[in-house]
XYZ file of C-alpha atoms in Angstrom:
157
model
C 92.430 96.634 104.383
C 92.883 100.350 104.475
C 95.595 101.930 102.556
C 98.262 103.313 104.991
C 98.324 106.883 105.050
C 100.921 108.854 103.211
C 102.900 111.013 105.797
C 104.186 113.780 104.313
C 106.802 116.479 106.574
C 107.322 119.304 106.279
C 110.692 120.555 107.200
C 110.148 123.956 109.802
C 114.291 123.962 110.450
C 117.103 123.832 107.577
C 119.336 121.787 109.632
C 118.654 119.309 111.166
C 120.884 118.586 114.653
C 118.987 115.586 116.368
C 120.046 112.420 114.829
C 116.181 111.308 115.102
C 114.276 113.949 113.974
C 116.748 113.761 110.737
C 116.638 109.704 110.116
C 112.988 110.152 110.518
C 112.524 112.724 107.824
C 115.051 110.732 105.498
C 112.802 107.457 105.900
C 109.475 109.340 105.767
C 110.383 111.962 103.130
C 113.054 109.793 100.715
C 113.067 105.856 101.514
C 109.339 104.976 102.278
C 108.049 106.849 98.770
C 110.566 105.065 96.361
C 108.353 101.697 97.247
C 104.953 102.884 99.203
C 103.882 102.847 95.585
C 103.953 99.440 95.100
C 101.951 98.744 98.270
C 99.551 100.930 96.946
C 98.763 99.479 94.423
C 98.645 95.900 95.911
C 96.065 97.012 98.343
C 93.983 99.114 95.879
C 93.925 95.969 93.767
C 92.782 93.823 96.449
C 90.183 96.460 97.750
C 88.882 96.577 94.182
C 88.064 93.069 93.985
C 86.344 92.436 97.410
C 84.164 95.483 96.818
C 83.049 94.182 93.093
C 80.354 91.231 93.921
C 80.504 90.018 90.712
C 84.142 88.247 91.017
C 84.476 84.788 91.326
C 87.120 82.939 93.500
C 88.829 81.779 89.908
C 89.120 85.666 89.443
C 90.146 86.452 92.873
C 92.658 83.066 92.458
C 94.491 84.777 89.518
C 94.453 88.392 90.836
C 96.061 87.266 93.827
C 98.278 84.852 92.414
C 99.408 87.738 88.787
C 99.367 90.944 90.328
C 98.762 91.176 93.899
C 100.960 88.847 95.578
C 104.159 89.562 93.221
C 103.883 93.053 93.930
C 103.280 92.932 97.486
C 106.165 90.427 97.680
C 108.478 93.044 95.831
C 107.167 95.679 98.414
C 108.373 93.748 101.486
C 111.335 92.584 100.373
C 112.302 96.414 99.180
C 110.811 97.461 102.638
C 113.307 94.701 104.707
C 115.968 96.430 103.007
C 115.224 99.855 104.652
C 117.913 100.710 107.687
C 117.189 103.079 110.114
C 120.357 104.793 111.710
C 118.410 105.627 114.861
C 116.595 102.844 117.639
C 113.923 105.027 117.711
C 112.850 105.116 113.780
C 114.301 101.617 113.772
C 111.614 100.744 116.614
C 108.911 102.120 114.028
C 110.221 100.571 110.866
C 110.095 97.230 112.224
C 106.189 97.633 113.001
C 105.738 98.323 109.612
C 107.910 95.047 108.820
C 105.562 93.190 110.977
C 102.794 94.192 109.758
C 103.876 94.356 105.695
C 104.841 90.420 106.866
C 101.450 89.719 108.267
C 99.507 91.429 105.888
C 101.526 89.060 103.128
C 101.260 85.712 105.358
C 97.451 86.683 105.021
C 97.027 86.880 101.022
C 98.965 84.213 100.335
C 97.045 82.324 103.019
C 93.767 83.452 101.360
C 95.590 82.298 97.964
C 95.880 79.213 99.068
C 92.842 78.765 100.717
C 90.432 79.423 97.447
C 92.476 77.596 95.870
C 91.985 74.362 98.326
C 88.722 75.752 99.034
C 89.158 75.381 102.557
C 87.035 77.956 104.602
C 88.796 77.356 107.648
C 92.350 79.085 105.521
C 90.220 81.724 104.247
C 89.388 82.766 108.187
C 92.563 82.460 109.261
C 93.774 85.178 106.405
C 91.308 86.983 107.750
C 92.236 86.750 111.268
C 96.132 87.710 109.884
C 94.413 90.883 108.371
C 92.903 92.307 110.882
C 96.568 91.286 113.114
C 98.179 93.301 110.366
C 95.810 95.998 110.861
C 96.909 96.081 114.135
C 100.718 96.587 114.068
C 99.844 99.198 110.869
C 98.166 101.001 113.327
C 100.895 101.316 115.717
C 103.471 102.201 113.154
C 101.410 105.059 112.218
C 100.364 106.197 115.599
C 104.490 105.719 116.759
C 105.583 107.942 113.624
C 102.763 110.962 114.767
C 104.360 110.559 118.195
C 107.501 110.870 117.101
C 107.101 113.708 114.857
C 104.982 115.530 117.735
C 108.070 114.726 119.748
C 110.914 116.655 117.782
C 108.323 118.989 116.638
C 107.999 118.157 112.884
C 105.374 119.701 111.175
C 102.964 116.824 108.820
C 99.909 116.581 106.875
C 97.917 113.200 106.736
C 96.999 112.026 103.199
């Protein structure tokens, strides 16, 4: 899983007249950092123990079930709460929904799996993954679009 990039604007204009351009800046620039945190570090966690070869599924188990699960949990629950004012950032925010919810189907899936060691679970979390991957991917390409589209100026981190 690759961490979502950090979109940070930059705003050209001190005032703001489109209704879109603003609710986009207010959800990129003020609502999406108070919890993109806690997805971070969810992720990071997870990445951390795939990449080690020396865990064990007990290890994995616990990780998921202590630290990764709980705070990706806390992450969608605070990102469901988000409300656009516009359709158009609206549109966005619920790809990232979909794919915060996939991406969360898919670790507890995987949870669940190791612990019934049942390969054909641990594929399917897989599968979910690379389906969250997916709508991740469109929420970021559909926030560059939009930001091309009312001219706001961004840097990729």
């Amino acid at each position: 899983m690759k961490r979502l990039f950090l979109f940070i604007f930059i705003i050209v204009l001190t005032g703001c007249t489109n209704p879109a351009k603003k609710d986009l800046l207010n959800y990129i620039n003020y609502q999406l950092p108070k919890i993109i945190e806690l997805e971070s570090e969810a992720i990071s966690k997870y990445e951390e123990m795939i990449a080690n070869d020396n865990y064990t599924n007990k290890d994995l188990y616990q990780t998921l079930s202590n630290n990764i699960i709980p705070k990706y949990e806390l992450f969608v629950e605070q990102l469901k709460k988000i409300t656009p004012k516009t359709k158009e950032v609206e549109s966005i925010h619920n790809l990232h929904i979909k794919g915060a919810q996939k991406q969360l189907q898919a670790l507890r899936l995987l949870q669940k799996g190791i612990k019934e060691n049942n390969d054909e679970k641990i594929k399917k979390a897989n599968s979910l993954l690379k389906e969250s991957k997916t709508y991740m991917k469109s929420f970021k390409d559909e926030i560059v679009k939009l930001a091309d589209k009312y001219r706001i100026k961004y840097k990729l981190e």
